[in-house]
Coordinates of C-alpha atoms in Angstrom, one line a residue:
X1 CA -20.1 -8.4 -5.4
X2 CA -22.4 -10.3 -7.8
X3 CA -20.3 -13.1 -8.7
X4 CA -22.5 -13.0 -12.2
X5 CA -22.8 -9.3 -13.2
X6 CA -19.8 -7.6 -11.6
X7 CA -22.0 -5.6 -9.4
X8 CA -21.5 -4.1 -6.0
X9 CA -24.3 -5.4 -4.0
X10 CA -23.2 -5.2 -0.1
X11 CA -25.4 -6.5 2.3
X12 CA -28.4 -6.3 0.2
X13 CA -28.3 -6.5 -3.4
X14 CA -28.6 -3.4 -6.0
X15 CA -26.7 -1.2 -3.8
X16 CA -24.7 1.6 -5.5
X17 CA -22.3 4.4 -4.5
X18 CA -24.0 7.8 -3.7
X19 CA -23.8 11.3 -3.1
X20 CA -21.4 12.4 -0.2
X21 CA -24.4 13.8 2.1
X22 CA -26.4 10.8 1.6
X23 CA -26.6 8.2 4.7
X24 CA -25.8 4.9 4.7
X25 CA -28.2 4.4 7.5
X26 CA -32.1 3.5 7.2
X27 CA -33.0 6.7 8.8
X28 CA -31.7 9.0 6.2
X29 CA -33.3 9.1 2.9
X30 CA -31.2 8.3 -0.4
X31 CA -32.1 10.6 -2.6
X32 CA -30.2 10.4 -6.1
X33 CA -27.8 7.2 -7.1
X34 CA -24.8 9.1 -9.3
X35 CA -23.5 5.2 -11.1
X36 CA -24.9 4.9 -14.0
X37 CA -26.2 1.5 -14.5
X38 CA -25.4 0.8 -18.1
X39 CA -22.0 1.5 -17.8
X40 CA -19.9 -1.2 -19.7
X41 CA -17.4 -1.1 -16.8
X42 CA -20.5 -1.5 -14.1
X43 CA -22.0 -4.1 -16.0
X44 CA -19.4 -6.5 -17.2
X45 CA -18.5 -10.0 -15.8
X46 CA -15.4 -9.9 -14.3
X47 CA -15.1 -13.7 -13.0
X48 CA -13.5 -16.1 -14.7
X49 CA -12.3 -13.5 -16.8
X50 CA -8.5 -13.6 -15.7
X51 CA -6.2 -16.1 -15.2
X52 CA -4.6 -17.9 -11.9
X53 CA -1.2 -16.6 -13.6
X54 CA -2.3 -13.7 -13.6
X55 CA -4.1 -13.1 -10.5
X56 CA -1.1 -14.9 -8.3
X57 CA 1.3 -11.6 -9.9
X58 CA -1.6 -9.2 -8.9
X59 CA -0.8 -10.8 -5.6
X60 CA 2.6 -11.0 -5.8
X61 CA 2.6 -6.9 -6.6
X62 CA 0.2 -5.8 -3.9
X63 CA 2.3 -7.5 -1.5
X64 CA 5.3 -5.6 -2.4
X65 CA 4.5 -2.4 -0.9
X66 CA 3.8 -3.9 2.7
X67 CA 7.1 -5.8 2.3
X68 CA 8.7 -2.0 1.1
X69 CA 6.6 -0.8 4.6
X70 CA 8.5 -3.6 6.6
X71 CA 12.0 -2.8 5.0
X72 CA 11.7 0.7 6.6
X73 CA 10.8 -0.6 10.0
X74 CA 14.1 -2.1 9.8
X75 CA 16.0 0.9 9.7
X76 CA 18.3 2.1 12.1
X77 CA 17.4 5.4 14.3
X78 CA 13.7 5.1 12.6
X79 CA 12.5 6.0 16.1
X80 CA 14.5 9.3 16.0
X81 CA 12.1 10.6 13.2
X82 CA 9.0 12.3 12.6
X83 CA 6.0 10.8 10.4
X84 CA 5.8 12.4 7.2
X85 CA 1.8 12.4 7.3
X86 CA 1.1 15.5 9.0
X87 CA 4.5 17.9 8.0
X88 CA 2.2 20.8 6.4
X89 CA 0.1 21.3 9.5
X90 CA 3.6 21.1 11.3
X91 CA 5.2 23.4 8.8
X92 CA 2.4 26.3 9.5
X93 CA 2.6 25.9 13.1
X94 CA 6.0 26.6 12.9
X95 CA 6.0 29.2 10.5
X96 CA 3.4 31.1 12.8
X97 CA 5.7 30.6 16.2
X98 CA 8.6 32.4 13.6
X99 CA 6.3 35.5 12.4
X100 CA 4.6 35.9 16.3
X101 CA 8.8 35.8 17.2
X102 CA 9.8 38.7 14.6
X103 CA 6.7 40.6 15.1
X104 CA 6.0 40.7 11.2
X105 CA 2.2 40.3 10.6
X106 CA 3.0 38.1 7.6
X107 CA 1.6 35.5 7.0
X108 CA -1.7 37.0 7.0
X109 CA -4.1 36.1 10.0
X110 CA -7.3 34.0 9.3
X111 CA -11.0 35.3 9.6
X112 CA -11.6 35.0 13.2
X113 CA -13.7 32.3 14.2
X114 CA -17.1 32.6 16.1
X115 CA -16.9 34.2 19.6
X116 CA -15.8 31.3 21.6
X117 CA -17.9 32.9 25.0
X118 CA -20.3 35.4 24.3
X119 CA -23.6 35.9 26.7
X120 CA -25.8 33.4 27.4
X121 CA -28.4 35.4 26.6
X122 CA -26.9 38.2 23.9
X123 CA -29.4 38.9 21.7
X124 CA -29.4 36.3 19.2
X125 CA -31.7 38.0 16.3
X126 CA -28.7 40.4 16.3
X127 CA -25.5 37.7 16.0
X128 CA -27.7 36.4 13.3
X129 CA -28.4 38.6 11.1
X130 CA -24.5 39.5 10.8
X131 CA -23.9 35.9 10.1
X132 CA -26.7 35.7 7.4
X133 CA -25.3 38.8 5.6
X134 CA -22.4 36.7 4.3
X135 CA -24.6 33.4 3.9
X136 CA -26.0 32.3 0.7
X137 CA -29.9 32.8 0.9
X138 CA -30.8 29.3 1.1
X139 CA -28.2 28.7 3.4
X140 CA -29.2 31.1 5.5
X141 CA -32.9 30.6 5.8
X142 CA -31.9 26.9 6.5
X143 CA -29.6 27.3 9.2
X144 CA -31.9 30.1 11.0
X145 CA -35.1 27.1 10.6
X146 CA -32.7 24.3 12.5
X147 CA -31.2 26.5 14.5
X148 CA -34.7 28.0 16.0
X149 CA -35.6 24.4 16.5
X150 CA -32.0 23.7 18.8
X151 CA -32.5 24.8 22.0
X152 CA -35.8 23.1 22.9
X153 CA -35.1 20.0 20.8
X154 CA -31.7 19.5 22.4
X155 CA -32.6 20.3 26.2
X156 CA -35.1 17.9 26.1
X157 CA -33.6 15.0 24.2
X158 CA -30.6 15.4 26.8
X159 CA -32.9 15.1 29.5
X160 CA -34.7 12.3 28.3
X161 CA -31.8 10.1 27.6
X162 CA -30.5 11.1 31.3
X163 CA -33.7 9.8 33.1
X164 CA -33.7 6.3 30.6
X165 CA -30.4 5.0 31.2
X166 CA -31.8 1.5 29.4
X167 CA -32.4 3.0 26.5
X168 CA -30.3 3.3 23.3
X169 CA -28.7 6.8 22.9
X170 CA -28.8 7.8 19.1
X171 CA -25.4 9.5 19.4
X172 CA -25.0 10.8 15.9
X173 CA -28.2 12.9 16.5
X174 CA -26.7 14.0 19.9
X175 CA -23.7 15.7 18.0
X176 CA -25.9 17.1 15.3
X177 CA -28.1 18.7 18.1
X178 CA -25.0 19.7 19.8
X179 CA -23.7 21.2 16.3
X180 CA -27.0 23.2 16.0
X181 CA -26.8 24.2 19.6
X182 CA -23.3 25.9 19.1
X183 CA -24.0 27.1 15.3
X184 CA -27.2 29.1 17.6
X185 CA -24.4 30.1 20.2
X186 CA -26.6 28.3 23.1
X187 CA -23.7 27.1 24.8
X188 CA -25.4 26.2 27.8
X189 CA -27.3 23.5 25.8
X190 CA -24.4 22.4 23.7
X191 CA -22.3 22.1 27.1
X192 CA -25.5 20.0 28.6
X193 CA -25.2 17.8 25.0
X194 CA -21.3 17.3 25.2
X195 CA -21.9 16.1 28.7
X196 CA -24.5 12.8 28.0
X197 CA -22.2 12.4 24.5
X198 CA -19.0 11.9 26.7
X199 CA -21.0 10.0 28.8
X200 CA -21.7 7.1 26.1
X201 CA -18.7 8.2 23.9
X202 CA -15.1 6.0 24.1
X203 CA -11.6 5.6 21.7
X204 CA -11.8 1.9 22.8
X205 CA -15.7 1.1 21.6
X206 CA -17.6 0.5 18.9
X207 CA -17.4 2.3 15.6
X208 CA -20.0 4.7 16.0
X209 CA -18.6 5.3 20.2
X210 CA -15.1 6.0 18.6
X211 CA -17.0 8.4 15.9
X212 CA -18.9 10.0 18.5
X213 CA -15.9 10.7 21.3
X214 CA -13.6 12.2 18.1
X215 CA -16.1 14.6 17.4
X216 CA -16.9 15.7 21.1
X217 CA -13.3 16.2 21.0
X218 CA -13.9 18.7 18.1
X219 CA -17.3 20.6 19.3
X220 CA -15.2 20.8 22.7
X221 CA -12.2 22.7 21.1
X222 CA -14.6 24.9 19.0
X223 CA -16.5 25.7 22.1
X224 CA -13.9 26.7 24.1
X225 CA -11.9 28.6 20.6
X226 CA -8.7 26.6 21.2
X227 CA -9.3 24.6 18.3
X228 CA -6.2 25.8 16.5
X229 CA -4.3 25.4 19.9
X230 CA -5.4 21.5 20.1
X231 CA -5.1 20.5 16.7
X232 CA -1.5 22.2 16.1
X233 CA -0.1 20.4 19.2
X234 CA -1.3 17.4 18.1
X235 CA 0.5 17.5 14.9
X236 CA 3.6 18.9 16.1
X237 CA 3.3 16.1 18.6
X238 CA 6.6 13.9 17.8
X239 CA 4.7 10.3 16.6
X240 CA 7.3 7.7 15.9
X241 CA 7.2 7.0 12.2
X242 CA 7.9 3.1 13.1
X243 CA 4.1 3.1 14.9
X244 CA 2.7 5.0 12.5
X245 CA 4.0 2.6 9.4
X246 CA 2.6 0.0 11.3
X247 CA -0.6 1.5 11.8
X248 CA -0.7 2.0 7.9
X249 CA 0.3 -1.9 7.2
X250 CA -2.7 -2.4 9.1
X251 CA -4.8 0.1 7.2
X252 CA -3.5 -1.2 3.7
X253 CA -4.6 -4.9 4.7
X254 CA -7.8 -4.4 6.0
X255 CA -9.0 -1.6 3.5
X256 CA -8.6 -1.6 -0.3
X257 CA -8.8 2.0 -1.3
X258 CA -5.0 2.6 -1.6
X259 CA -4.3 -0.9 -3.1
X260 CA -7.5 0.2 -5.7
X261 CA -5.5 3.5 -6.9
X262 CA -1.9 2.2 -6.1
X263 CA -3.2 -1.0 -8.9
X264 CA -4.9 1.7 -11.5
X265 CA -2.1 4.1 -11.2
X266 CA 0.7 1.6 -11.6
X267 CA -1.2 -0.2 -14.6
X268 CA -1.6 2.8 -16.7
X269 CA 2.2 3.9 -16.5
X270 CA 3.1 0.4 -17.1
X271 CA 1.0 0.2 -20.0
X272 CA 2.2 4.1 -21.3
X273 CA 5.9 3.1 -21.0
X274 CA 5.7 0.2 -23.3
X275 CA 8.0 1.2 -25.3
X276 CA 9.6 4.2 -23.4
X277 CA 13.4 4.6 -23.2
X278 CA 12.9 7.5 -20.8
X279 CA 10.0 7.3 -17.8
X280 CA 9.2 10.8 -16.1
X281 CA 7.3 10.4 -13.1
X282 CA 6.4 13.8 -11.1
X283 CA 5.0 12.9 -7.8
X284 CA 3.1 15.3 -6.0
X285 CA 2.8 14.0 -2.6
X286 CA 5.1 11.3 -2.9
X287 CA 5.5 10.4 1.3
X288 CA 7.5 7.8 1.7
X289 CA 7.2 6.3 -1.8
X290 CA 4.7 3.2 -0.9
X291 CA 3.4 3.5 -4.4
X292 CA 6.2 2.9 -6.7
X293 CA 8.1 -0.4 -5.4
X294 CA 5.1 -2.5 -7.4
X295 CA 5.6 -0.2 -10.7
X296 CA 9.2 -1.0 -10.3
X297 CA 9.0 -4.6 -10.3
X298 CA 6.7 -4.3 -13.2
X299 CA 9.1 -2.1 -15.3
X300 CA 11.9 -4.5 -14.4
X301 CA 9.5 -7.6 -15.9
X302 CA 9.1 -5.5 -19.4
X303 CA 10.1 -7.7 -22.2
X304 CA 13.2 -5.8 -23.9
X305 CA 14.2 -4.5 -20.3
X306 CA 12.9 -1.8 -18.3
X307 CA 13.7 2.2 -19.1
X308 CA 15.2 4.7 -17.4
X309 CA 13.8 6.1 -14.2
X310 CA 13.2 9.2 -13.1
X311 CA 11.0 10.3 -9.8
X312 CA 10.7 14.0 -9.0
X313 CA 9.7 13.7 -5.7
X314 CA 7.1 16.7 -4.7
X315 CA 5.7 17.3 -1.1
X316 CA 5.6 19.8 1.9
X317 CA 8.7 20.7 3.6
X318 CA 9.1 19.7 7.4
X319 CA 10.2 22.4 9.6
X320 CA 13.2 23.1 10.7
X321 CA 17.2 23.2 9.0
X322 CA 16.9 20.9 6.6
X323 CA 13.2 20.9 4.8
X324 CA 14.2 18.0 2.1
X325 CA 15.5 16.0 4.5
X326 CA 12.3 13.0 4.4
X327 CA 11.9 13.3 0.6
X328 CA 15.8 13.2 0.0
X329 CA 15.3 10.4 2.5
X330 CA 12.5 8.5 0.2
X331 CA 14.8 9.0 -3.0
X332 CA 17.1 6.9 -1.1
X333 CA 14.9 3.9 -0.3
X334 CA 13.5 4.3 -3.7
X335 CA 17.1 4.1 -5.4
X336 CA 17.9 0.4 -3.6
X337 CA 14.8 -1.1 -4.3
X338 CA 15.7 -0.2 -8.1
X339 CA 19.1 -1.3 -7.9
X340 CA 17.7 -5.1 -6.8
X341 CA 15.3 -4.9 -9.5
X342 CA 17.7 -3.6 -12.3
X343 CA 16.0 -0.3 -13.0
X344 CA 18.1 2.3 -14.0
X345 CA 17.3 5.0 -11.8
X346 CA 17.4 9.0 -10.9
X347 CA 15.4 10.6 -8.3
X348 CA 15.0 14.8 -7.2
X349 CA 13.7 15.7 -4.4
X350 CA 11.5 19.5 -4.2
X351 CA 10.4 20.2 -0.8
X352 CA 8.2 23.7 -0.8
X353 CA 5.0 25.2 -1.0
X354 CA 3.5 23.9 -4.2
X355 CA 2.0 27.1 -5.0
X356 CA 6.5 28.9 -5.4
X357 CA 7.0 25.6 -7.8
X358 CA 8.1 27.0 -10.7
X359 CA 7.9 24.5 -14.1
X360 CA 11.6 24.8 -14.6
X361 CA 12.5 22.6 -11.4
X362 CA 10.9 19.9 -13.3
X363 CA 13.9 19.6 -15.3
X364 CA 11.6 17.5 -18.2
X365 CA 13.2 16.4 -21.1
X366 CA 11.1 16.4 -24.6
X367 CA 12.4 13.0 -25.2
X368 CA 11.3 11.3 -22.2
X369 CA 7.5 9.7 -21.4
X370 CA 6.0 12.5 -18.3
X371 CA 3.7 11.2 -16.2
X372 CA 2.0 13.7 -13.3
X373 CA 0.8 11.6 -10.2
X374 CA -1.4 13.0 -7.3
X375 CA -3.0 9.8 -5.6
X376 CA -2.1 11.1 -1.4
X377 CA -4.9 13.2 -1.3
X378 CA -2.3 15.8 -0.3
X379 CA -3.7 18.5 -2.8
X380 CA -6.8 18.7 -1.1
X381 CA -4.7 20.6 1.9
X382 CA -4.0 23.6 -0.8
X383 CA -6.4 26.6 0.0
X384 CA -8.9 27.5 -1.8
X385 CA -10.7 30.7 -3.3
X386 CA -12.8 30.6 0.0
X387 CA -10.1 31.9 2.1
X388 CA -7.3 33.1 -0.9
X389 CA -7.7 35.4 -3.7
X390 CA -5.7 33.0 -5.6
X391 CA -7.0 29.4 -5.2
X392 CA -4.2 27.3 -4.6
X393 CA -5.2 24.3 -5.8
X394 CA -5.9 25.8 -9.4
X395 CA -2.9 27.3 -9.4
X396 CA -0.8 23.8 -9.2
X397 CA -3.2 22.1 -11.7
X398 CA -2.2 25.1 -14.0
X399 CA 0.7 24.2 -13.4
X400 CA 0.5 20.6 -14.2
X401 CA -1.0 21.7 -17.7
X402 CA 2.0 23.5 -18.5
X403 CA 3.8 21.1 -18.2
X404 CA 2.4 19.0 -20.8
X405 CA 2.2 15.8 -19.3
X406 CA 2.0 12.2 -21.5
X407 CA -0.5 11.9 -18.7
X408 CA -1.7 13.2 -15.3
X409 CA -3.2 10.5 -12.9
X410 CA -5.6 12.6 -10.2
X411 CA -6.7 10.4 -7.2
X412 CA -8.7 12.3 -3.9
X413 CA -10.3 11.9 -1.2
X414 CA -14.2 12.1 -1.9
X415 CA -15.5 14.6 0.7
X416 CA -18.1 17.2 0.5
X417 CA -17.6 19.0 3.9
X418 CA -15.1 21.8 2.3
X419 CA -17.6 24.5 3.1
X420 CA -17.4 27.6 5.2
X421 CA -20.3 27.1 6.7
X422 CA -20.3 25.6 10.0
X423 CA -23.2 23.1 10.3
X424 CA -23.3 22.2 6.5
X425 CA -19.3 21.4 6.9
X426 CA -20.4 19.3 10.5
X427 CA -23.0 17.1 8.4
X428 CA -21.1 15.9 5.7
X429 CA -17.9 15.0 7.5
X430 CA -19.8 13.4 9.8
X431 CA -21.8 11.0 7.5
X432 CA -18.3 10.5 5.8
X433 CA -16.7 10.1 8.5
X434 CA -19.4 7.5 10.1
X435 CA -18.5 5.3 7.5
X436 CA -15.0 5.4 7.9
X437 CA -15.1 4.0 11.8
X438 CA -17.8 1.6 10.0
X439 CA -15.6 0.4 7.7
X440 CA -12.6 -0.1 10.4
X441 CA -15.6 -1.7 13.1
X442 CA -16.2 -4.3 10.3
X443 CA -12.7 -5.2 9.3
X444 CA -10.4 -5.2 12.4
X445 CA -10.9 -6.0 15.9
X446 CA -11.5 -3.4 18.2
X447 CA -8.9 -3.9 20.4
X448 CA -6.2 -4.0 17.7
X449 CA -3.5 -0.9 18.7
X450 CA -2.8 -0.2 15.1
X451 CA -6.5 0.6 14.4
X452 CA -6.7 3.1 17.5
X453 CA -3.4 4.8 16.7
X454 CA -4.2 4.9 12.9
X455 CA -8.2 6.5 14.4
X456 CA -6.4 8.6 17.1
X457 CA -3.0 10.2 14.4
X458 CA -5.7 10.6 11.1
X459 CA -8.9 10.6 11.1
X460 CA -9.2 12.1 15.0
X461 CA -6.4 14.9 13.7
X462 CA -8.9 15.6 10.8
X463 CA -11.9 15.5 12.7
X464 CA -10.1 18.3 14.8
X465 CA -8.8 20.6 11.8
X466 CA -12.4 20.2 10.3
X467 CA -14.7 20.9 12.9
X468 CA -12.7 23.3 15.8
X469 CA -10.5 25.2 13.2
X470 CA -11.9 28.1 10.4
X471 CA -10.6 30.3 7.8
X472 CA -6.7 29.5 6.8
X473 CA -6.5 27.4 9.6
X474 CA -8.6 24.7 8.3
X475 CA -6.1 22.7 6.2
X476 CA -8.3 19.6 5.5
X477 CA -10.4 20.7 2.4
X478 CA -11.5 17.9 -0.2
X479 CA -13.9 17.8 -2.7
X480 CA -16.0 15.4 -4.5
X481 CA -15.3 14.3 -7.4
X482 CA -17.2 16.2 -9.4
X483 CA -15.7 19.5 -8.2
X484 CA -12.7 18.3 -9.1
X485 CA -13.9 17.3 -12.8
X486 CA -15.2 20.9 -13.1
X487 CA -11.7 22.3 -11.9
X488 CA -9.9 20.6 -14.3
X489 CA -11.4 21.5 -17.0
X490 CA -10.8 25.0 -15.8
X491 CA -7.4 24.4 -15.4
X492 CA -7.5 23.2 -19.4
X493 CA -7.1 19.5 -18.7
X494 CA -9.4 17.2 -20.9
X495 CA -10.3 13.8 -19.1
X496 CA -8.9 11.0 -20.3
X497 CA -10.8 7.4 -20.7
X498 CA -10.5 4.8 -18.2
X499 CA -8.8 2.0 -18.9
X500 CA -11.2 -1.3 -18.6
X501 CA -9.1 -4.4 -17.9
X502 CA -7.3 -2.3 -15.4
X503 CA -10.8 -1.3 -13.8
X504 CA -11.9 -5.3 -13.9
X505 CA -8.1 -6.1 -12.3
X506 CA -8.9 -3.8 -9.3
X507 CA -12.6 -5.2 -9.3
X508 CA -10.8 -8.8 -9.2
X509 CA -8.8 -7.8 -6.6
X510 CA -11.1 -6.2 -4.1
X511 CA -13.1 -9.0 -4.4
X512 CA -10.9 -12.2 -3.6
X513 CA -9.1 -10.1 -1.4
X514 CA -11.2 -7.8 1.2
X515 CA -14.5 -7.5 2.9
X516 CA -18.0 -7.6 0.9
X517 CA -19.2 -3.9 1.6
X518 CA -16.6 -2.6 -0.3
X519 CA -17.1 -1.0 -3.9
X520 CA -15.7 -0.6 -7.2
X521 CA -17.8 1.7 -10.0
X522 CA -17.3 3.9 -12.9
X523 CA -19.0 7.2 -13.2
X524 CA -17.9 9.5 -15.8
X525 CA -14.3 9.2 -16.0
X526 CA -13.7 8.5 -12.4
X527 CA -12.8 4.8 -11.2
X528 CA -15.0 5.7 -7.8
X529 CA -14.3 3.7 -4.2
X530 CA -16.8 3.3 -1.9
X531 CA -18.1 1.3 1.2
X532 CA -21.4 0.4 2.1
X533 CA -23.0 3.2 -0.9
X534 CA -20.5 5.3 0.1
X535 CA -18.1 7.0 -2.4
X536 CA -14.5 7.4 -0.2
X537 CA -11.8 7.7 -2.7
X538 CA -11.9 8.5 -6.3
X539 CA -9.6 8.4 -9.6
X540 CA -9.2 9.1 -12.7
X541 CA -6.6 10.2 -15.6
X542 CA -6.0 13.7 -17.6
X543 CA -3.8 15.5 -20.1
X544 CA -3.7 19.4 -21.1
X545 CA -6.4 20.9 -23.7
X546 CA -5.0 20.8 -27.0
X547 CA -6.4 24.6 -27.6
X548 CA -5.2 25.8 -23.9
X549 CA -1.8 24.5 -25.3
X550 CA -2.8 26.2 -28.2
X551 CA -3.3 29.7 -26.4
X552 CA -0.1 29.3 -23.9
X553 CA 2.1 28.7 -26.8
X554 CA 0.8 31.8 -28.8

């Protein structure tokens, strides 16, 4: 940070956040900054500008949800249960065991992925001209340039770094080449690739080591066409919730990026319920609840007393008898922590497909303050209009406007690697991903177990899903932020202005608290979170179109 403009300068100063597909590395050229520079939020001084009273509360707060984190470690028969992070992969593996068991063909199948094993030597000009007839043109003549260039480039870079064992293997251009290799269907070479990346690839290394051996993981599964296979028993696999919590406490100390949205979030329903007698919160994604024990403690310190509470609690069901049983479960937690505090309280819990959520569960009273929250990045596991005639993911944020919301506070995960095209899809999660074991490389210790479980049970289960698995199967779909902007609008939400002390609170906050390389910027509406350039998370707040509103009512 520059301690006298507010700036995010990182290692060198003047750096900004950037476009998803541009590296943070030397060797790949930034091409177009998206922050602008003259931004009153980007440009403001934010030292000095608050109070020790007020900064020892900010502390005070953002310790409460890693206190609410150790309260549920304390819990009896915690290691009985399932983590909550992964049920909607678990749900759909169950959900196909049910349909293969009854016959039924329901739900339909996904597109097939590429052949896992076809010839050696098929005739190449003929697989691709079938793959280019459902390619966008530029796509197309793009991937048939690279992937002409594969096979040579590949065989002999893997020969060269077998003869030098000295020197230093480059291994994010070993899995590109290997990427290319399998997007040409030379196996052979991507086999010959996989072999020197496993070679210099480990789960207990460096960042880029850990990066490199999660993604072999990946191109292995693809190769072989068990990537469903891998990546639904690794979900299913039971994780105790207690290790996986404890992974998470790690996460939430060492990286900002849920404390950033947790902070913004909380502030603007604090500041909107001023004067509320009623406070609506629907959650969607609402997990275990880590969000709301800091908004309760700051309801409970409103002068006058704090309102009533009410949490509809939204997310996927788990499978089996009882599909509400985890969310019920968070009510519960949530309830107690409101009883200490004072806070009058009600909670429901909806466990289901978001897309059968009908407006009427919502149960919303006219009289009360309704706030919409999304901040788990679980929406950006709803299918899309690449796979669906009916895009999901509209389909809930048109639900959201019909429900009229005081507010609706929209928080994802910045990724640009929601494409169905293969080696476009392999870039960008691997540049986001790169800064992700970065991130982790710079702010814990390698030999740390929480950071290896927290690599191995998220990012190495997304890495799977994202790379090995196609069509339906492929749950993990974000988009950047500006896709989202223009999706909203579609869905006839207008964005809403950020609010700036808020924004300078969070700035305040990541820097007394967490590593330099980490960012806080403004960009159009959206409170953006980055590392090192990079934009990871973003946030930002909406309500419903006054003339959609308009047109439903007529």
């Amino acid at each position: 940070m520059d301690s006298a403009g507010g700036k995010f300068s990182g290692p060198k100063s003047g750096l900004k956040l950037y476009h998803e597909s541009d590296s943070i590395y030397a060797d790949h050229n930034v091409v177009e900054s998206f922050v602008d520079d003259s931004h009153p939020y980007n440009s403001a001084t934010d030292s000095g500008a608050r109070s020790e009273e007020d900064s020892a509360e900010d502390s005070q707060l953002s310790t409460a949800m890693l206190k609410y984190m150790g309260e549920i470690l304390m819990e009896d028969e915690l290691e009985d249960r399932n983590c909550m992070f992964q049920d909607r992969v678990a749900l759909l593996a169950a959900e196909k065991s049910f349909y293969d068991v009854l016959g039924d063909p329901s739900p339909p199948p996904p597109p097939p992925p590429p052949p896992p094993n076809p010839p050696l030597y098929s005739n190449a000009a003929a697989n691709d001209r079938k793959r280019r007839k459902n390619q966008h043109p530029d796509e197309a003549s793009k991937i048939q340039k690279e992937q002409s260039e594969a096979c040579d480039k590949s065989k002999t870079s893997g020969i060269k770094k077998k003869r030098n064992k000295g020197e230093v293997v480059d291994l994010r251009a070993l899995l590109t080449q290997c990427a290319q290799a399998m997007a040409a269907y030379n196996h052979r070479a991507a086999n010959d690739i996989l072999m020197l990346i496993r070679l210099h690839s480990s789960p207990f290394g460096d960042g880029s080591q850990r990066l490199a051996h999660f993604f072999a993981n990946g191109l292995e599964a693809r190769l072989a066409g068990t990537g469903l296979q891998i990546h639904t028993a690794l979900t299913t696999k039971k994780t105790p919730v207690g290790d996986m919590i404890k992974a998470y406490q790690l996460y939430f100390s060492a990286c900002p990026f849920k404390n950033m949205s947790n902070t913004y979030a909380n502030g603007v329903i604090a500041k909107l319920a001023e004067r509320a007698t009623s406070l609506h919160i629907i959650d969607f994604g609402v997990l275990y609840g880590f969000q709301w024990p800091c908004l309760i403690q700051l309801l409970s310190l409103r002068p006058g007393g704090p309102p009533k509470l009410r949490i509809t609690g939204i997310d996927f069901p788990q499978p089996g008898f009882r599909p509400a049983e985890r969310v019920e479960e968070t009510g519960r937690r949530l309830a107690n922590y409101c009883k200490r505090f004072n806070v009058p309280f009600q909670y429901k819990a909806i466990a289901q497909r978001w897309e059968t959520i009908a407006i009427e569960d919502m149960e919303i009273d006219k009289n009360e303050v309704i706030v919409v929250n999304s901040i788990n990045n679980r929406m950006e596991n709803l299918l899309d209009e690449t796979v669906t005639d009916k895009c999901l993911k509209d389909a809930v944020l048109e639900l959201i406007r019909r429900m009229n919301p005081d507010i609706f506070i929209h928080g994802i995960l910045n990724g640009n690697f929601n494409t169905p095209f293969f080696l476009t899809r392999f870039r960008e999660a691997l540049f986001h991903f790169d800064a992700l074991f970065d991130m982790l490389d710079a702010t814990v210790g390698p030999e740390n177990e929480g950071r290896m479980m927290f690599e191995r049970e998220m990012y190495g289960k997304d890495i799977m899903n994202i790379i090995a698995c196609e069509g339906s199967e492929r749950i993990e779909r974000p988009d950047i932020y500006k896709q989202w902007q223009g999706r909203n609008e579609r869905a006839g939400l207008r964005q809403v202005g950020l609010e700036e002390e808020i924004v300078m609170k969070v700035r305040s906050i990541v820097k007394k608290e967490y590593h330099k390389d980490f960012a806080v910027e403004v960009d159009g509406g959206w409170m953006l979170h980055g590392w090192k350039g990079r934009v990871i998370y973003a946030i930002s707040c909406w309500k419903p179109s006054h003339l959609h509103l308009h047109l439903h009512l007529l």
